[in-house]
mmCIF file with all atom_site columns, C-alpha atoms in Angstrom:
data_model
loop_
_atom_site.group_PDB
_atom_site.id
_atom_site.type_symbol
_atom_site.label_atom_id
_atom_site.label_alt_id
_atom_site.label_comp_id
_atom_site.label_asym_id
_atom_site.label_entity_id
_atom_site.label_seq_id
_atom_site.pdbx_PDB_ins_code
_atom_site.Cartn_x
_atom_site.Cartn_y
_atom_site.Cartn_z
_atom_site.occupancy
_atom_site.B_iso_or_equiv
_atom_site.pdbx_formal_charge
_atom_site.auth_seq_id
_atom_site.auth_comp_id
_atom_site.auth_asym_id
_atom_site.auth_atom_id
_atom_site.pdbx_PDB_model_num
ATOM 1   C CA . UNK A 1 1   ? -92.771  -3.233  48.821 1.00 85.00 ? 1   UNK A CA 1
ATOM 2   C CA . UNK A 1 2   ? -89.423  -1.576  47.969 1.00 76.00 ? 2   UNK A CA 1
ATOM 3   C CA . UNK A 1 3   ? -89.937  1.182   50.570 1.00 72.00 ? 3   UNK A CA 1
ATOM 4   C CA . UNK A 1 4   ? -91.938  -0.932  52.981 1.00 67.00 ? 4   UNK A CA 1
ATOM 5   C CA . UNK A 1 5   ? -89.558  -2.096  55.596 1.00 63.00 ? 5   UNK A CA 1
ATOM 6   C CA . UNK A 1 6   ? -92.434  -2.982  57.874 1.00 61.00 ? 6   UNK A CA 1
ATOM 7   C CA . UNK A 1 7   ? -92.927  -6.212  55.962 1.00 58.00 ? 7   UNK A CA 1
ATOM 8   C CA . UNK A 1 8   ? -89.695  -7.445  57.736 1.00 55.00 ? 8   UNK A CA 1
ATOM 9   C CA . UNK A 1 9   ? -90.459  -6.063  61.117 1.00 58.00 ? 9   UNK A CA 1
ATOM 10  C CA . UNK A 1 10  ? -94.249  -5.625  61.257 1.00 75.00 ? 10  UNK A CA 1
ATOM 11  C CA . UNK A 1 11  ? -97.468  -5.996  59.243 1.00 89.00 ? 11  UNK A CA 1
ATOM 12  C CA . UNK A 1 12  ? -98.991  -4.098  56.377 1.00 92.00 ? 12  UNK A CA 1
ATOM 13  C CA . UNK A 1 13  ? -102.611 -4.045  55.385 1.00 92.00 ? 13  UNK A CA 1
ATOM 14  C CA . UNK A 1 14  ? -103.397 -5.358  51.907 1.00 95.00 ? 14  UNK A CA 1
ATOM 15  C CA . UNK A 1 15  ? -106.407 -3.042  51.772 1.00 94.00 ? 15  UNK A CA 1
ATOM 16  C CA . UNK A 1 16  ? -106.756 -1.040  48.572 1.00 94.00 ? 16  UNK A CA 1
ATOM 17  C CA . UNK A 1 17  ? -107.561 -1.499  44.994 1.00 96.00 ? 17  UNK A CA 1
ATOM 18  C CA . UNK A 1 18  ? -107.752 -5.157  43.742 1.00 97.00 ? 18  UNK A CA 1
ATOM 19  C CA . UNK A 1 19  ? -108.843 -6.396  40.432 1.00 97.00 ? 19  UNK A CA 1
ATOM 20  C CA . UNK A 1 20  ? -112.270 -7.976  40.585 1.00 98.00 ? 20  UNK A CA 1
ATOM 21  C CA . UNK A 1 21  ? -113.722 -10.631 38.261 1.00 97.00 ? 21  UNK A CA 1
ATOM 22  C CA . UNK A 1 22  ? -117.542 -11.155 38.919 1.00 97.00 ? 22  UNK A CA 1
ATOM 23  C CA . UNK A 1 23  ? -118.938 -14.688 38.410 1.00 97.00 ? 23  UNK A CA 1
ATOM 24  C CA . UNK A 1 24  ? -115.481 -15.949 37.365 1.00 96.00 ? 24  UNK A CA 1
ATOM 25  C CA . UNK A 1 25  ? -113.181 -18.203 39.336 1.00 96.00 ? 25  UNK A CA 1
ATOM 26  C CA . UNK A 1 26  ? -109.897 -17.118 37.796 1.00 95.00 ? 26  UNK A CA 1
ATOM 27  C CA . UNK A 1 27  ? -106.688 -18.912 38.363 1.00 94.00 ? 27  UNK A CA 1
ATOM 28  C CA . UNK A 1 28  ? -103.112 -17.596 37.927 1.00 94.00 ? 28  UNK A CA 1
ATOM 29  C CA . UNK A 1 29  ? -102.951 -19.267 34.573 1.00 93.00 ? 29  UNK A CA 1
ATOM 30  C CA . UNK A 1 30  ? -106.449 -18.079 33.403 1.00 91.00 ? 30  UNK A CA 1
ATOM 31  C CA . UNK A 1 31  ? -105.305 -14.360 33.957 1.00 88.00 ? 31  UNK A CA 1
ATOM 32  C CA . UNK A 1 32  ? -102.045 -14.716 32.139 1.00 86.00 ? 32  UNK A CA 1
ATOM 33  C CA . UNK A 1 33  ? -102.927 -17.088 29.353 1.00 80.00 ? 33  UNK A CA 1
ATOM 34  C CA . UNK A 1 34  ? -106.062 -15.167 28.263 1.00 75.00 ? 34  UNK A CA 1
ATOM 35  C CA . UNK A 1 35  ? -105.043 -11.706 29.214 1.00 76.00 ? 35  UNK A CA 1
ATOM 36  C CA . UNK A 1 36  ? -108.417 -11.398 31.005 1.00 81.00 ? 36  UNK A CA 1
ATOM 37  C CA . UNK A 1 37  ? -109.527 -7.974  31.953 1.00 90.00 ? 37  UNK A CA 1
ATOM 38  C CA . UNK A 1 38  ? -111.194 -7.399  35.330 1.00 94.00 ? 38  UNK A CA 1
ATOM 39  C CA . UNK A 1 39  ? -114.818 -6.341  35.558 1.00 96.00 ? 39  UNK A CA 1
ATOM 40  C CA . UNK A 1 40  ? -113.955 -3.719  38.106 1.00 96.00 ? 40  UNK A CA 1
ATOM 41  C CA . UNK A 1 41  ? -111.075 -2.268  40.162 1.00 97.00 ? 41  UNK A CA 1
ATOM 42  C CA . UNK A 1 42  ? -112.528 -2.474  43.706 1.00 97.00 ? 42  UNK A CA 1
ATOM 43  C CA . UNK A 1 43  ? -111.742 -1.429  47.313 1.00 96.00 ? 43  UNK A CA 1
ATOM 44  C CA . UNK A 1 44  ? -110.869 -4.179  49.756 1.00 97.00 ? 44  UNK A CA 1
ATOM 45  C CA . UNK A 1 45  ? -112.027 -4.785  52.424 1.00 96.00 ? 45  UNK A CA 1
ATOM 46  C CA . UNK A 1 46  ? -115.594 -4.333  51.487 1.00 96.00 ? 46  UNK A CA 1
ATOM 47  C CA . UNK A 1 47  ? -118.661 -6.366  50.914 1.00 97.00 ? 47  UNK A CA 1
ATOM 48  C CA . UNK A 1 48  ? -119.232 -6.817  47.169 1.00 97.00 ? 48  UNK A CA 1
ATOM 49  C CA . UNK A 1 49  ? -122.941 -5.774  47.513 1.00 97.00 ? 49  UNK A CA 1
ATOM 50  C CA . UNK A 1 50  ? -121.554 -2.160  47.319 1.00 96.00 ? 50  UNK A CA 1
ATOM 51  C CA . UNK A 1 51  ? -119.901 -2.791  43.938 1.00 97.00 ? 51  UNK A CA 1
ATOM 52  C CA . UNK A 1 52  ? -121.745 -1.950  40.756 1.00 96.00 ? 52  UNK A CA 1
ATOM 53  C CA . UNK A 1 53  ? -121.558 -3.331  37.248 1.00 96.00 ? 53  UNK A CA 1
ATOM 54  C CA . UNK A 1 54  ? -123.431 -1.462  34.462 1.00 92.00 ? 54  UNK A CA 1
ATOM 55  C CA . UNK A 1 55  ? -124.950 0.653   37.134 1.00 93.00 ? 55  UNK A CA 1
ATOM 56  C CA . UNK A 1 56  ? -126.547 -2.162  39.083 1.00 95.00 ? 56  UNK A CA 1
ATOM 57  C CA . UNK A 1 57  ? -125.335 -3.293  42.606 1.00 96.00 ? 57  UNK A CA 1
ATOM 58  C CA . UNK A 1 58  ? -124.178 -6.851  42.948 1.00 97.00 ? 58  UNK A CA 1
ATOM 59  C CA . UNK A 1 59  ? -126.294 -9.360  44.866 1.00 97.00 ? 59  UNK A CA 1
ATOM 60  C CA . UNK A 1 60  ? -125.126 -10.969 47.998 1.00 97.00 ? 60  UNK A CA 1
ATOM 61  C CA . UNK A 1 61  ? -125.191 -14.548 46.437 1.00 98.00 ? 61  UNK A CA 1
ATOM 62  C CA . UNK A 1 62  ? -122.517 -15.346 43.772 1.00 98.00 ? 62  UNK A CA 1
ATOM 63  C CA . UNK A 1 63  ? -118.794 -15.865 43.284 1.00 98.00 ? 63  UNK A CA 1
ATOM 64  C CA . UNK A 1 64  ? -115.895 -13.845 42.199 1.00 98.00 ? 64  UNK A CA 1
ATOM 65  C CA . UNK A 1 65  ? -112.031 -13.638 42.036 1.00 98.00 ? 65  UNK A CA 1
ATOM 66  C CA . UNK A 1 66  ? -109.885 -10.920 43.543 1.00 98.00 ? 66  UNK A CA 1
ATOM 67  C CA . UNK A 1 67  ? -106.290 -10.310 42.324 1.00 97.00 ? 67  UNK A CA 1
ATOM 68  C CA . UNK A 1 68  ? -103.567 -8.192  43.763 1.00 97.00 ? 68  UNK A CA 1
ATOM 69  C CA . UNK A 1 69  ? -99.962  -7.793  42.427 1.00 96.00 ? 69  UNK A CA 1
ATOM 70  C CA . UNK A 1 70  ? -97.083  -7.480  44.986 1.00 95.00 ? 70  UNK A CA 1
ATOM 71  C CA . UNK A 1 71  ? -93.789  -6.068  43.741 1.00 94.00 ? 71  UNK A CA 1
ATOM 72  C CA . UNK A 1 72  ? -90.249  -5.805  45.209 1.00 91.00 ? 72  UNK A CA 1
ATOM 73  C CA . UNK A 1 73  ? -90.655  -8.409  47.856 1.00 90.00 ? 73  UNK A CA 1
ATOM 74  C CA . UNK A 1 74  ? -87.384  -9.658  49.404 1.00 86.00 ? 74  UNK A CA 1
ATOM 75  C CA . UNK A 1 75  ? -86.602  -13.011 47.791 1.00 83.00 ? 75  UNK A CA 1
ATOM 76  C CA . UNK A 1 76  ? -86.034  -15.979 50.108 1.00 86.00 ? 76  UNK A CA 1
ATOM 77  C CA . UNK A 1 77  ? -87.543  -14.002 53.039 1.00 87.00 ? 77  UNK A CA 1
ATOM 78  C CA . UNK A 1 78  ? -90.511  -15.849 54.615 1.00 91.00 ? 78  UNK A CA 1
ATOM 79  C CA . UNK A 1 79  ? -93.729  -14.003 54.753 1.00 93.00 ? 79  UNK A CA 1
ATOM 80  C CA . UNK A 1 80  ? -97.008  -14.658 56.366 1.00 95.00 ? 80  UNK A CA 1
ATOM 81  C CA . UNK A 1 81  ? -100.641 -13.696 55.634 1.00 96.00 ? 81  UNK A CA 1
ATOM 82  C CA . UNK A 1 82  ? -103.183 -13.320 58.364 1.00 95.00 ? 82  UNK A CA 1
ATOM 83  C CA . UNK A 1 83  ? -106.369 -14.146 56.455 1.00 95.00 ? 83  UNK A CA 1
ATOM 84  C CA . UNK A 1 84  ? -109.607 -13.331 58.261 1.00 93.00 ? 84  UNK A CA 1
ATOM 85  C CA . UNK A 1 85  ? -112.952 -14.825 57.365 1.00 94.00 ? 85  UNK A CA 1
ATOM 86  C CA . UNK A 1 86  ? -114.516 -13.825 54.023 1.00 96.00 ? 86  UNK A CA 1
ATOM 87  C CA . UNK A 1 87  ? -118.138 -14.273 53.273 1.00 94.00 ? 87  UNK A CA 1
ATOM 88  C CA . UNK A 1 88  ? -118.560 -17.165 53.120 1.00 95.00 ? 88  UNK A CA 1
ATOM 89  C CA . UNK A 1 89  ? -115.943 -19.456 51.498 1.00 98.00 ? 89  UNK A CA 1
ATOM 90  C CA . UNK A 1 90  ? -112.583 -18.701 49.921 1.00 98.00 ? 90  UNK A CA 1
ATOM 91  C CA . UNK A 1 91  ? -109.477 -20.066 48.348 1.00 98.00 ? 91  UNK A CA 1
ATOM 92  C CA . UNK A 1 92  ? -106.268 -18.024 48.709 1.00 98.00 ? 92  UNK A CA 1
ATOM 93  C CA . UNK A 1 93  ? -103.395 -18.503 46.278 1.00 98.00 ? 93  UNK A CA 1
ATOM 94  C CA . UNK A 1 94  ? -99.809  -17.089 45.962 1.00 97.00 ? 94  UNK A CA 1
ATOM 95  C CA . UNK A 1 95  ? -99.539  -17.334 42.165 1.00 96.00 ? 95  UNK A CA 1
ATOM 96  C CA . UNK A 1 96  ? -100.767 -20.851 41.394 1.00 95.00 ? 96  UNK A CA 1
ATOM 97  C CA . UNK A 1 97  ? -100.139 -22.220 44.950 1.00 96.00 ? 97  UNK A CA 1
ATOM 98  C CA . UNK A 1 98  ? -103.066 -22.700 47.284 1.00 97.00 ? 98  UNK A CA 1
ATOM 99  C CA . UNK A 1 99  ? -102.010 -21.514 50.860 1.00 97.00 ? 99  UNK A CA 1
ATOM 100 C CA . UNK A 1 100 ? -105.342 -21.217 52.675 1.00 97.00 ? 100 UNK A CA 1
ATOM 101 C CA . UNK A 1 101 ? -108.927 -21.897 52.256 1.00 97.00 ? 101 UNK A CA 1
ATOM 102 C CA . UNK A 1 102 ? -112.270 -21.862 54.112 1.00 97.00 ? 102 UNK A CA 1
ATOM 103 C CA . UNK A 1 103 ? -115.274 -24.041 53.222 1.00 97.00 ? 103 UNK A CA 1
ATOM 104 C CA . UNK A 1 104 ? -115.679 -25.086 49.609 1.00 98.00 ? 104 UNK A CA 1
ATOM 105 C CA . UNK A 1 105 ? -115.770 -22.581 46.870 1.00 98.00 ? 105 UNK A CA 1
ATOM 106 C CA . UNK A 1 106 ? -118.211 -23.417 44.014 1.00 97.00 ? 106 UNK A CA 1
ATOM 107 C CA . UNK A 1 107 ? -120.316 -21.827 41.339 1.00 97.00 ? 107 UNK A CA 1
ATOM 108 C CA . UNK A 1 108 ? -123.620 -23.069 42.691 1.00 96.00 ? 108 UNK A CA 1
ATOM 109 C CA . UNK A 1 109 ? -125.193 -23.602 46.096 1.00 96.00 ? 109 UNK A CA 1
ATOM 110 C CA . UNK A 1 110 ? -125.258 -27.479 45.831 1.00 96.00 ? 110 UNK A CA 1
ATOM 111 C CA . UNK A 1 111 ? -121.590 -27.735 45.658 1.00 96.00 ? 111 UNK A CA 1
ATOM 112 C CA . UNK A 1 112 ? -120.754 -24.838 48.042 1.00 97.00 ? 112 UNK A CA 1
ATOM 113 C CA . UNK A 1 113 ? -119.871 -25.129 51.776 1.00 98.00 ? 113 UNK A CA 1
ATOM 114 C CA . UNK A 1 114 ? -119.589 -22.037 53.928 1.00 97.00 ? 114 UNK A CA 1
ATOM 115 C CA . UNK A 1 115 ? -116.999 -21.649 56.820 1.00 96.00 ? 115 UNK A CA 1
ATOM 116 C CA . UNK A 1 116 ? -115.692 -18.998 59.147 1.00 93.00 ? 116 UNK A CA 1
ATOM 117 C CA . UNK A 1 117 ? -112.211 -19.842 60.362 1.00 93.00 ? 117 UNK A CA 1
ATOM 118 C CA . UNK A 1 118 ? -109.425 -17.190 60.406 1.00 93.00 ? 118 UNK A CA 1
ATOM 119 C CA . UNK A 1 119 ? -106.079 -18.627 59.122 1.00 94.00 ? 119 UNK A CA 1
ATOM 120 C CA . UNK A 1 120 ? -102.524 -17.718 59.520 1.00 94.00 ? 120 UNK A CA 1
ATOM 121 C CA . UNK A 1 121 ? -100.270 -19.009 56.727 1.00 95.00 ? 121 UNK A CA 1
ATOM 122 C CA . UNK A 1 122 ? -96.625  -18.718 55.900 1.00 95.00 ? 122 UNK A CA 1
ATOM 123 C CA . UNK A 1 123 ? -94.942  -18.848 52.496 1.00 95.00 ? 123 UNK A CA 1
ATOM 124 C CA . UNK A 1 124 ? -91.823  -17.928 50.704 1.00 94.00 ? 124 UNK A CA 1
ATOM 125 C CA . UNK A 1 125 ? -92.389  -15.568 47.750 1.00 93.00 ? 125 UNK A CA 1
ATOM 126 C CA . UNK A 1 126 ? -91.592  -17.418 44.502 1.00 93.00 ? 126 UNK A CA 1
ATOM 127 C CA . UNK A 1 127 ? -90.002  -14.293 43.106 1.00 93.00 ? 127 UNK A CA 1
ATOM 128 C CA . UNK A 1 128 ? -89.677  -10.601 43.977 1.00 92.00 ? 128 UNK A CA 1
ATOM 129 C CA . UNK A 1 129 ? -92.946  -10.005 42.143 1.00 95.00 ? 129 UNK A CA 1
ATOM 130 C CA . UNK A 1 130 ? -95.900  -12.250 42.760 1.00 96.00 ? 130 UNK A CA 1
ATOM 131 C CA . UNK A 1 131 ? -99.708  -12.144 42.865 1.00 97.00 ? 131 UNK A CA 1
ATOM 132 C CA . UNK A 1 132 ? -102.247 -12.865 45.385 1.00 97.00 ? 132 UNK A CA 1
ATOM 133 C CA . UNK A 1 133 ? -105.359 -14.420 44.019 1.00 98.00 ? 133 UNK A CA 1
ATOM 134 C CA . UNK A 1 134 ? -108.524 -14.806 46.162 1.00 98.00 ? 134 UNK A CA 1
ATOM 135 C CA . UNK A 1 135 ? -111.498 -16.676 44.988 1.00 98.00 ? 135 UNK A CA 1
ATOM 136 C CA . UNK A 1 136 ? -114.671 -16.003 47.066 1.00 98.00 ? 136 UNK A CA 1
ATOM 137 C CA . UNK A 1 137 ? -118.117 -17.723 46.939 1.00 98.00 ? 137 UNK A CA 1
ATOM 138 C CA . UNK A 1 138 ? -121.270 -16.997 48.972 1.00 98.00 ? 138 UNK A CA 1
ATOM 139 C CA . UNK A 1 139 ? -124.596 -18.703 48.924 1.00 98.00 ? 139 UNK A CA 1
ATOM 140 C CA . UNK A 1 140 ? -125.523 -18.564 52.445 1.00 97.00 ? 140 UNK A CA 1
ATOM 141 C CA . UNK A 1 141 ? -125.386 -14.968 53.752 1.00 96.00 ? 141 UNK A CA 1
ATOM 142 C CA . UNK A 1 142 ? -126.958 -11.652 52.749 1.00 96.00 ? 142 UNK A CA 1
ATOM 143 C CA . UNK A 1 143 ? -123.556 -10.078 51.999 1.00 96.00 ? 143 UNK A CA 1
ATOM 144 C CA . UNK A 1 144 ? -120.596 -11.443 50.244 1.00 97.00 ? 144 UNK A CA 1
ATOM 145 C CA . UNK A 1 145 ? -116.928 -10.731 49.537 1.00 97.00 ? 145 UNK A CA 1
ATOM 146 C CA . UNK A 1 146 ? -113.670 -10.015 51.331 1.00 97.00 ? 146 UNK A CA 1
ATOM 147 C CA . UNK A 1 147 ? -115.058 -7.856  54.116 1.00 94.00 ? 147 UNK A CA 1
ATOM 148 C CA . UNK A 1 148 ? -112.195 -7.838  56.699 1.00 94.00 ? 148 UNK A CA 1
ATOM 149 C CA . UNK A 1 149 ? -108.628 -6.515  56.378 1.00 94.00 ? 149 UNK A CA 1
ATOM 150 C CA . UNK A 1 150 ? -106.021 -8.874  55.146 1.00 96.00 ? 150 UNK A CA 1
ATOM 151 C CA . UNK A 1 151 ? -102.476 -8.446  56.668 1.00 95.00 ? 151 UNK A CA 1
ATOM 152 C CA . UNK A 1 152 ? -99.164  -9.585  55.418 1.00 94.00 ? 152 UNK A CA 1
ATOM 153 C CA . UNK A 1 153 ? -95.629  -9.345  57.082 1.00 92.00 ? 153 UNK A CA 1
ATOM 154 C CA . UNK A 1 154 ? -92.988  -11.240 58.770 1.00 89.00 ? 154 UNK A CA 1
ATOM 155 C CA . UNK A 1 155 ? -93.913  -14.730 60.196 1.00 87.00 ? 155 UNK A CA 1
ATOM 156 C CA . UNK A 1 156 ? -93.136  -13.655 63.753 1.00 90.00 ? 156 UNK A CA 1
ATOM 157 C CA . UNK A 1 157 ? -95.279  -10.498 63.636 1.00 90.00 ? 157 UNK A CA 1
ATOM 158 C CA . UNK A 1 158 ? -98.268  -12.130 62.012 1.00 91.00 ? 158 UNK A CA 1
ATOM 159 C CA . UNK A 1 159 ? -98.157  -14.931 64.576 1.00 90.00 ? 159 UNK A CA 1
ATOM 160 C CA . UNK A 1 160 ? -97.938  -12.217 67.355 1.00 91.00 ? 160 UNK A CA 1
ATOM 161 C CA . UNK A 1 161 ? -100.870 -10.410 65.881 1.00 91.00 ? 161 UNK A CA 1
ATOM 162 C CA . UNK A 1 162 ? -102.921 -13.602 65.743 1.00 89.00 ? 162 UNK A CA 1
ATOM 163 C CA . UNK A 1 163 ? -102.046 -14.519 69.287 1.00 91.00 ? 163 UNK A CA 1
ATOM 164 C CA . UNK A 1 164 ? -103.012 -10.908 70.423 1.00 91.00 ? 164 UNK A CA 1
ATOM 165 C CA . UNK A 1 165 ? -106.519 -11.329 68.962 1.00 90.00 ? 165 UNK A CA 1
ATOM 166 C CA . UNK A 1 166 ? -106.833 -14.636 70.845 1.00 90.00 ? 166 UNK A CA 1
ATOM 167 C CA . UNK A 1 167 ? -105.514 -13.273 74.115 1.00 93.00 ? 167 UNK A CA 1
ATOM 168 C CA . UNK A 1 168 ? -107.972 -10.277 73.811 1.00 93.00 ? 168 UNK A CA 1
ATOM 169 C CA . UNK A 1 169 ? -110.862 -12.627 73.299 1.00 93.00 ? 169 UNK A CA 1
ATOM 170 C CA . UNK A 1 170 ? -109.893 -14.837 76.187 1.00 94.00 ? 170 UNK A CA 1
ATOM 171 C CA . UNK A 1 171 ? -109.505 -11.734 78.548 1.00 95.00 ? 171 UNK A CA 1
ATOM 172 C CA . UNK A 1 172 ? -113.012 -10.470 77.509 1.00 94.00 ? 172 UNK A CA 1
ATOM 173 C CA . UNK A 1 173 ? -114.505 -13.931 78.199 1.00 95.00 ? 173 UNK A CA 1
ATOM 174 C CA . UNK A 1 174 ? -112.804 -14.194 81.484 1.00 96.00 ? 174 UNK A CA 1
ATOM 175 C CA . UNK A 1 175 ? -113.853 -10.720 82.489 1.00 97.00 ? 175 UNK A CA 1
ATOM 176 C CA . UNK A 1 176 ? -117.487 -11.260 81.560 1.00 97.00 ? 176 UNK A CA 1
ATOM 177 C CA . UNK A 1 177 ? -117.437 -14.643 83.309 1.00 97.00 ? 177 UNK A CA 1
ATOM 178 C CA . UNK A 1 178 ? -116.272 -13.117 86.618 1.00 97.00 ? 178 UNK A CA 1
ATOM 179 C CA . UNK A 1 179 ? -118.796 -10.267 86.408 1.00 97.00 ? 179 UNK A CA 1
ATOM 180 C CA . UNK A 1 180 ? -121.581 -12.780 85.582 1.00 96.00 ? 180 UNK A CA 1
ATOM 181 C CA . UNK A 1 181 ? -120.719 -15.041 88.513 1.00 96.00 ? 181 UNK A CA 1
ATOM 182 C CA . UNK A 1 182 ? -120.415 -12.077 90.814 1.00 96.00 ? 182 UNK A CA 1
ATOM 183 C CA . UNK A 1 183 ? -123.734 -10.702 89.930 1.00 95.00 ? 183 UNK A CA 1
ATOM 184 C CA . UNK A 1 184 ? -125.331 -14.161 90.001 1.00 95.00 ? 184 UNK A CA 1
ATOM 185 C CA . UNK A 1 185 ? -124.209 -14.583 93.645 1.00 95.00 ? 185 UNK A CA 1
ATOM 186 C CA . UNK A 1 186 ? -125.788 -11.174 94.417 1.00 94.00 ? 186 UNK A CA 1
ATOM 187 C CA . UNK A 1 187 ? -129.107 -12.370 92.924 1.00 94.00 ? 187 UNK A CA 1
ATOM 188 C CA . UNK A 1 188 ? -128.887 -15.604 95.151 1.00 94.00 ? 188 UNK A CA 1
ATOM 189 C CA . UNK A 1 189 ? -128.430 -13.492 98.218 1.00 94.00 ? 189 UNK A CA 1
ATOM 190 C CA . UNK A 1 190 ? -131.171 -11.012 97.255 1.00 92.00 ? 190 UNK A CA 1
ATOM 191 C CA . UNK A 1 191 ? -133.663 -12.770 95.135 1.00 90.00 ? 191 UNK A CA 1
ATOM 192 C CA . UNK A 1 192 ? -135.856 -9.595  95.066 1.00 90.00 ? 192 UNK A CA 1
ATOM 193 C CA . UNK A 1 193 ? -133.144 -7.811  93.069 1.00 87.00 ? 193 UNK A CA 1
ATOM 194 C CA . UNK A 1 194 ? -133.852 -9.299  89.612 1.00 92.00 ? 194 UNK A CA 1
ATOM 195 C CA . UNK A 1 195 ? -131.647 -6.690  87.912 1.00 94.00 ? 195 UNK A CA 1
ATOM 196 C CA . UNK A 1 196 ? -128.616 -8.665  89.083 1.00 95.00 ? 196 UNK A CA 1
ATOM 197 C CA . UNK A 1 197 ? -129.886 -11.852 87.291 1.00 95.00 ? 197 UNK A CA 1
ATOM 198 C CA . UNK A 1 198 ? -130.521 -9.853  84.093 1.00 96.00 ? 198 UNK A CA 1
ATOM 199 C CA . UNK A 1 199 ? -126.987 -8.433  84.237 1.00 96.00 ? 199 UNK A CA 1
ATOM 200 C CA . UNK A 1 200 ? -125.501 -11.953 84.770 1.00 96.00 ? 200 UNK A CA 1
ATOM 201 C CA . UNK A 1 201 ? -127.494 -13.102 81.723 1.00 96.00 ? 201 UNK A CA 1
ATOM 202 C CA . UNK A 1 202 ? -126.169 -10.195 79.747 1.00 97.00 ? 202 UNK A CA 1
ATOM 203 C CA . UNK A 1 203 ? -122.597 -11.282 80.630 1.00 97.00 ? 203 UNK A CA 1
ATOM 204 C CA . UNK A 1 204 ? -123.322 -14.798 79.375 1.00 95.00 ? 204 UNK A CA 1
ATOM 205 C CA . UNK A 1 205 ? -124.606 -13.238 76.123 1.00 96.00 ? 205 UNK A CA 1
ATOM 206 C CA . UNK A 1 206 ? -121.454 -11.328 75.795 1.00 95.00 ? 206 UNK A CA 1
ATOM 207 C CA . UNK A 1 207 ? -119.381 -14.426 76.343 1.00 95.00 ? 207 UNK A CA 1
ATOM 208 C CA . UNK A 1 208 ? -121.397 -16.127 73.491 1.00 94.00 ? 208 UNK A CA 1
ATOM 209 C CA . UNK A 1 209 ? -120.804 -13.253 71.193 1.00 92.00 ? 209 UNK A CA 1
ATOM 210 C CA . UNK A 1 210 ? -117.118 -13.264 71.894 1.00 91.00 ? 210 UNK A CA 1
ATOM 211 C CA . UNK A 1 211 ? -116.938 -16.982 71.091 1.00 90.00 ? 211 UNK A CA 1
ATOM 212 C CA . UNK A 1 212 ? -118.331 -16.405 67.565 1.00 86.00 ? 212 UNK A CA 1
ATOM 213 C CA . UNK A 1 213 ? -116.553 -13.260 66.596 1.00 82.00 ? 213 UNK A CA 1
ATOM 214 C CA . UNK A 1 214 ? -112.874 -12.090 66.473 1.00 77.00 ? 214 UNK A CA 1
ATOM 215 C CA . UNK A 1 215 ? -110.838 -15.205 66.853 1.00 82.00 ? 215 UNK A CA 1
ATOM 216 C CA . UNK A 1 216 ? -113.954 -17.419 66.183 1.00 84.00 ? 216 UNK A CA 1
ATOM 217 C CA . UNK A 1 217 ? -113.252 -19.843 68.959 1.00 82.00 ? 217 UNK A CA 1
#
């Protein structure tokens, strides 16, 4: 981050190459105490079904650990991470400190709980160099992994970005609601014009999709 002034004034994407440990829930101490080597260096964001180990694509169900090292952060400067959903449960750590989670990460389906809930979390880097460790488990969806971009930056900019997503979703829902009510009124005035009813129903479907996507209201 030595040349990335935008961490103080904006957001940066943490997309790029991450270490990837398949079927291992590594902690900060596991990696350093055992000098564990990753199974792959992978691109994030991406579903892990596209990754290959020994020439074979990974299945959707499973669990893994992602690791990224951040260097030259400004000490004492609060940062924030806007963590979207991952498929379909995760634990997010800064070094050994848990800062965000969705659902319950486990190594088997019986102890696993899925959840989709974007998180905005603030932290103060423990030092100028630190590590982001992301444990992900999936036993409920066809594709697994960290599939959406993760953003880091100043607390103010991260909060503004999170609010912008919420406002966009609310604007869309309001627009679809107004159009749906308008065409529903047209249908009540002209019952023979069933296309107005179909369009109103389509607006309701669009509202429902907006509720379960983006900000995940």
